Amino acid sequence: MLEKTSAEMVLRPAAGAIFALVDGRSVLFSETRQKLYELDQLGVFIWCKLAQGASLEDVHQELGQLGIGERAAREFTWQAMNVWIDQGVLDLDWRMSTDCAFSTVLAQRRISVRAANRELSQQLISLFCVTDDSGEEEEDIAIETMMLGDRVFFRGNDASIQRCEAAALAATIKAHITG
């Protein structure tokens, strides 16, 4: 298992994501996608806590105070997060140091990769085989990766957030770069 991330991470509603009551139903509206997504009571609780700036651990603890077991609280929260990220209504914002960064050239394109920890960086280095230490600063593609729980999140130049299991990281990044 990969080590935990050292990046500073914040979960927040995406730009254009609006929580509202419509005919007595709790919904999230994605202005970007022009879609409504209905929430159940647990989803409303999790959304509101995250929108108020609560950490995942805070949400899990508060769900526990409501009588929901720790494992179930984590599963509910992760399910909701995964759906909301896929729907584009929840953003992960992270900042990390450049301690675990490298550059490489792939098919005439310079790729800059930053990872949240050394183990994740080593896994990514093996994906690209050869690093580029030429000192050129301009990259064509930038990839940032971090761990949250047992999942890997990454974003590229388009700022969209992708997620995958650690074992699928290489294939997912390759698909993102070539897609």
GROMACS .gro file of C-alpha atoms in nm:
model
  179
    1MET     CA    1   0.000   0.000   0.000
    2LEU     CA    2   0.124   0.347  -0.084
    3GLU     CA    3   0.209   0.587   0.194
    4LYS     CA    4  -0.037   0.860   0.281
    5THR     CA    5  -0.018   1.193   0.109
    6SER     CA    6   0.150   1.495   0.259
    7ALA     CA    7  -0.035   1.742   0.036
    8GLU     CA    8  -0.269   1.998   0.181
    9MET     CA    9  -0.611   1.900   0.046
   10VAL     CA   10  -0.949   2.073   0.062
   11LEU     CA   11  -1.285   1.940  -0.057
   12ARG     CA   12  -1.518   2.212  -0.177
   13PRO     CA   13  -1.820   2.262  -0.401
   14ALA     CA   14  -1.718   2.314  -0.763
   15ALA     CA   15  -1.775   2.650  -0.925
   16GLY     CA   16  -2.133   2.650  -1.047
   17ALA     CA   17  -2.250   2.381  -0.802
   18ILE     CA   18  -2.554   2.499  -0.609
   19PHE     CA   19  -2.743   2.323  -0.328
   20ALA     CA   20  -3.116   2.397  -0.326
   21LEU     CA   21  -3.459   2.275  -0.227
   22VAL     CA   22  -3.686   2.222  -0.528
   23ASP     CA   23  -4.044   2.121  -0.450
   24GLY     CA   24  -3.930   1.993  -0.111
   25ARG     CA   25  -3.647   1.785  -0.260
   26SER     CA   26  -3.281   1.845  -0.182
   27VAL     CA   27  -3.082   1.881  -0.502
   28LEU     CA   28  -2.745   1.983  -0.634
   29PHE     CA   29  -2.756   2.188  -0.951
   30SER     CA   30  -2.458   2.183  -1.183
   31GLU     CA   31  -2.461   2.509  -1.372
   32THR     CA   32  -2.179   2.378  -1.594
   33ARG     CA   33  -2.367   2.063  -1.698
   34GLN     CA   34  -2.716   2.210  -1.657
   35LYS     CA   35  -2.828   1.909  -1.452
   36LEU     CA   36  -3.003   1.848  -1.122
   37TYR     CA   37  -2.889   1.568  -0.890
   38GLU     CA   38  -3.120   1.465  -0.606
   39LEU     CA   39  -2.971   1.402  -0.261
   40ASP     CA   40  -3.097   1.178   0.016
   41GLN     CA   41  -3.075   1.291   0.380
   42LEU     CA   42  -2.730   1.144   0.431
   43GLY     CA   43  -2.607   1.310   0.111
   44VAL     CA   44  -2.744   1.644   0.231
   45PHE     CA   45  -2.562   1.606   0.562
   46ILE     CA   46  -2.230   1.515   0.397
   47TRP     CA   47  -2.263   1.789   0.132
   48CYS     CA   48  -2.343   2.059   0.387
   49LYS     CA   49  -2.053   1.958   0.612
   50LEU     CA   50  -1.806   1.960   0.322
   51ALA     CA   51  -1.947   2.292   0.197
   52GLN     CA   52  -1.883   2.435   0.545
   53GLY     CA   53  -1.518   2.332   0.520
   54ALA     CA   54  -1.527   2.018   0.738
   55SER     CA   55  -1.257   1.759   0.680
   56LEU     CA   56  -1.344   1.401   0.592
   57GLU     CA   57  -1.248   1.294   0.942
   58ASP     CA   58  -1.484   1.555   1.089
   59VAL     CA   59  -1.767   1.427   0.868
   60HIS     CA   60  -1.698   1.067   0.974
   61GLN     CA   61  -1.696   1.164   1.342
   62GLU     CA   62  -2.019   1.359   1.315
   63LEU     CA   63  -2.188   1.071   1.135
   64GLY     CA   64  -2.071   0.851   1.422
   65GLN     CA   65  -2.238   1.087   1.668
   66LEU     CA   66  -2.559   1.030   1.472
   67GLY     CA   67  -2.529   0.655   1.530
   68ILE     CA   68  -2.367   0.552   1.201
   69GLY     CA   69  -2.075   0.314   1.244
   70GLU     CA   70  -1.728   0.427   1.139
   71ARG     CA   71  -1.702   0.185   0.846
   72ALA     CA   72  -2.047   0.276   0.713
   73ALA     CA   73  -1.974   0.648   0.758
   74ARG     CA   74  -1.655   0.614   0.551
   75GLU     CA   75  -1.833   0.412   0.281
   76PHE     CA   76  -2.122   0.660   0.256
   77THR     CA   77  -1.884   0.953   0.238
   78TRP     CA   78  -1.662   0.792  -0.027
   79GLN     CA   79  -1.960   0.690  -0.238
   80ALA     CA   80  -2.097   1.043  -0.227
   81MET     CA   81  -1.758   1.198  -0.304
   82ASN     CA   82  -1.697   0.968  -0.600
   83VAL     CA   83  -2.037   1.046  -0.750
   84TRP     CA   84  -2.000   1.421  -0.692
   85ILE     CA   85  -1.651   1.429  -0.844
   86ASP     CA   86  -1.780   1.238  -1.147
   87GLN     CA   87  -2.075   1.477  -1.175
   88GLY     CA   88  -1.842   1.775  -1.153
   89VAL     CA   89  -2.007   1.930  -0.847
   90LEU     CA   90  -1.726   1.859  -0.597
   91ASP     CA   91  -1.367   1.976  -0.638
   92LEU     CA   92  -1.054   1.859  -0.469
   93ASP     CA   93  -0.807   2.139  -0.427
   94TRP     CA   94  -0.459   2.045  -0.322
   95ARG     CA   95  -0.125   2.211  -0.288
   96MET     CA   96   0.195   2.018  -0.258
   97SER     CA   97   0.562   2.085  -0.243
   98THR     CA   98   0.795   2.018  -0.533
   99ASP     CA   99   1.002   1.771  -0.330
  100CYS     CA  100   0.869   1.476  -0.528
  101ALA     CA  101   0.875   1.608  -0.883
  102PHE     CA  102   1.039   1.504  -1.207
  103SER     CA  103   1.019   1.576  -1.579
  104THR     CA  104   1.033   1.346  -1.877
  105VAL     CA  105   0.998   1.361  -2.252
  106LEU     CA  106   0.748   1.132  -2.420
  107ALA     CA  107   0.684   1.146  -2.797
  108GLN     CA  108   0.837   1.494  -2.831
  109ARG     CA  109   0.629   1.627  -2.539
  110ARG     CA  110   0.776   1.745  -2.213
  111ILE     CA  111   0.581   1.615  -1.915
  112SER     CA  112   0.619   1.753  -1.564
  113VAL     CA  113   0.500   1.523  -1.284
  114ARG     CA  114   0.452   1.615  -0.918
  115ALA     CA  115   0.359   1.355  -0.658
  116ALA     CA  116   0.246   1.403  -0.301
  117ASN     CA  117   0.496   1.154  -0.157
  118ARG     CA  118   0.813   0.968  -0.253
  119GLU     CA  119   0.654   0.625  -0.298
  120LEU     CA  120   0.395   0.763  -0.538
  121SER     CA  121   0.673   0.950  -0.720
  122GLN     CA  122   0.876   0.630  -0.759
  123GLN     CA  123   0.575   0.448  -0.903
  124LEU     CA  124   0.531   0.729  -1.155
  125ILE     CA  125   0.899   0.740  -1.248
  126SER     CA  126   0.880   0.371  -1.338
  127LEU     CA  127   0.583   0.451  -1.564
  128PHE     CA  128   0.786   0.694  -1.772
  129CYS     CA  129   1.115   0.499  -1.758
  130VAL     CA  130   1.342   0.795  -1.835
  131THR     CA  131   1.353   1.128  -1.660
  132ASP     CA  132   1.469   1.450  -1.823
  133ASP     CA  133   1.718   1.659  -1.630
  134SER     CA  134   1.792   1.900  -1.914
  135GLY     CA  135   1.679   2.196  -1.707
  136GLU     CA  136   1.416   2.313  -1.956
  137GLU     CA  137   1.135   2.477  -1.765
  138GLU     CA  138   0.848   2.476  -2.018
  139GLU     CA  139   0.630   2.164  -2.009
  140ASP     CA  140   0.360   2.057  -2.251
  141ILE     CA  141   0.174   1.846  -1.996
  142ALA     CA  142   0.168   1.879  -1.618
  143ILE     CA  143   0.039   1.601  -1.394
  144GLU     CA  144  -0.012   1.627  -1.016
  145THR     CA  145  -0.093   1.319  -0.808
  146MET     CA  146  -0.194   1.262  -0.448
  147MET     CA  147  -0.335   0.993  -0.222
  148LEU     CA  148  -0.655   1.025  -0.026
  149GLY     CA  149  -0.737   0.713   0.167
  150ASP     CA  150  -0.658   0.421  -0.062
  151ARG     CA  151  -0.734   0.613  -0.380
  152VAL     CA  152  -0.506   0.811  -0.608
  153PHE     CA  153  -0.627   1.141  -0.748
  154PHE     CA  154  -0.456   1.329  -1.026
  155ARG     CA  155  -0.515   1.629  -1.243
  156GLY     CA  156  -0.363   1.745  -1.568
  157ASN     CA  157  -0.355   2.068  -1.764
  158ASP     CA  158  -0.732   2.076  -1.804
  159ALA     CA  159  -0.767   2.081  -1.419
  160SER     CA  160  -1.020   1.797  -1.428
  161ILE     CA  161  -0.978   1.553  -1.143
  162GLN     CA  162  -0.933   1.186  -1.220
  163ARG     CA  163  -0.935   0.908  -0.962
  164CYS     CA  164  -0.825   0.549  -0.965
  165GLU     CA  165  -0.696   0.271  -0.749
  166ALA     CA  166  -0.319   0.274  -0.699
  167ALA     CA  167  -0.278  -0.041  -0.912
  168ALA     CA  168  -0.443   0.132  -1.210
  169LEU     CA  169  -0.242   0.455  -1.189
  170ALA     CA  170  -0.009   0.390  -1.483
  171ALA     CA  171  -0.288   0.293  -1.723
  172THR     CA  172  -0.511   0.580  -1.613
  173ILE     CA  173  -0.241   0.844  -1.657
  174LYS     CA  174  -0.139   0.702  -1.995
  175ALA     CA  175  -0.503   0.716  -2.106
  176HIS     CA  176  -0.528   1.075  -1.984
  177ILE     CA  177  -0.211   1.182  -2.164
  178THR     CA  178  -0.298   1.016  -2.492
  179GLY     CA  179  -0.672   1.087  -2.478
   0.00000   0.00000   0.00000
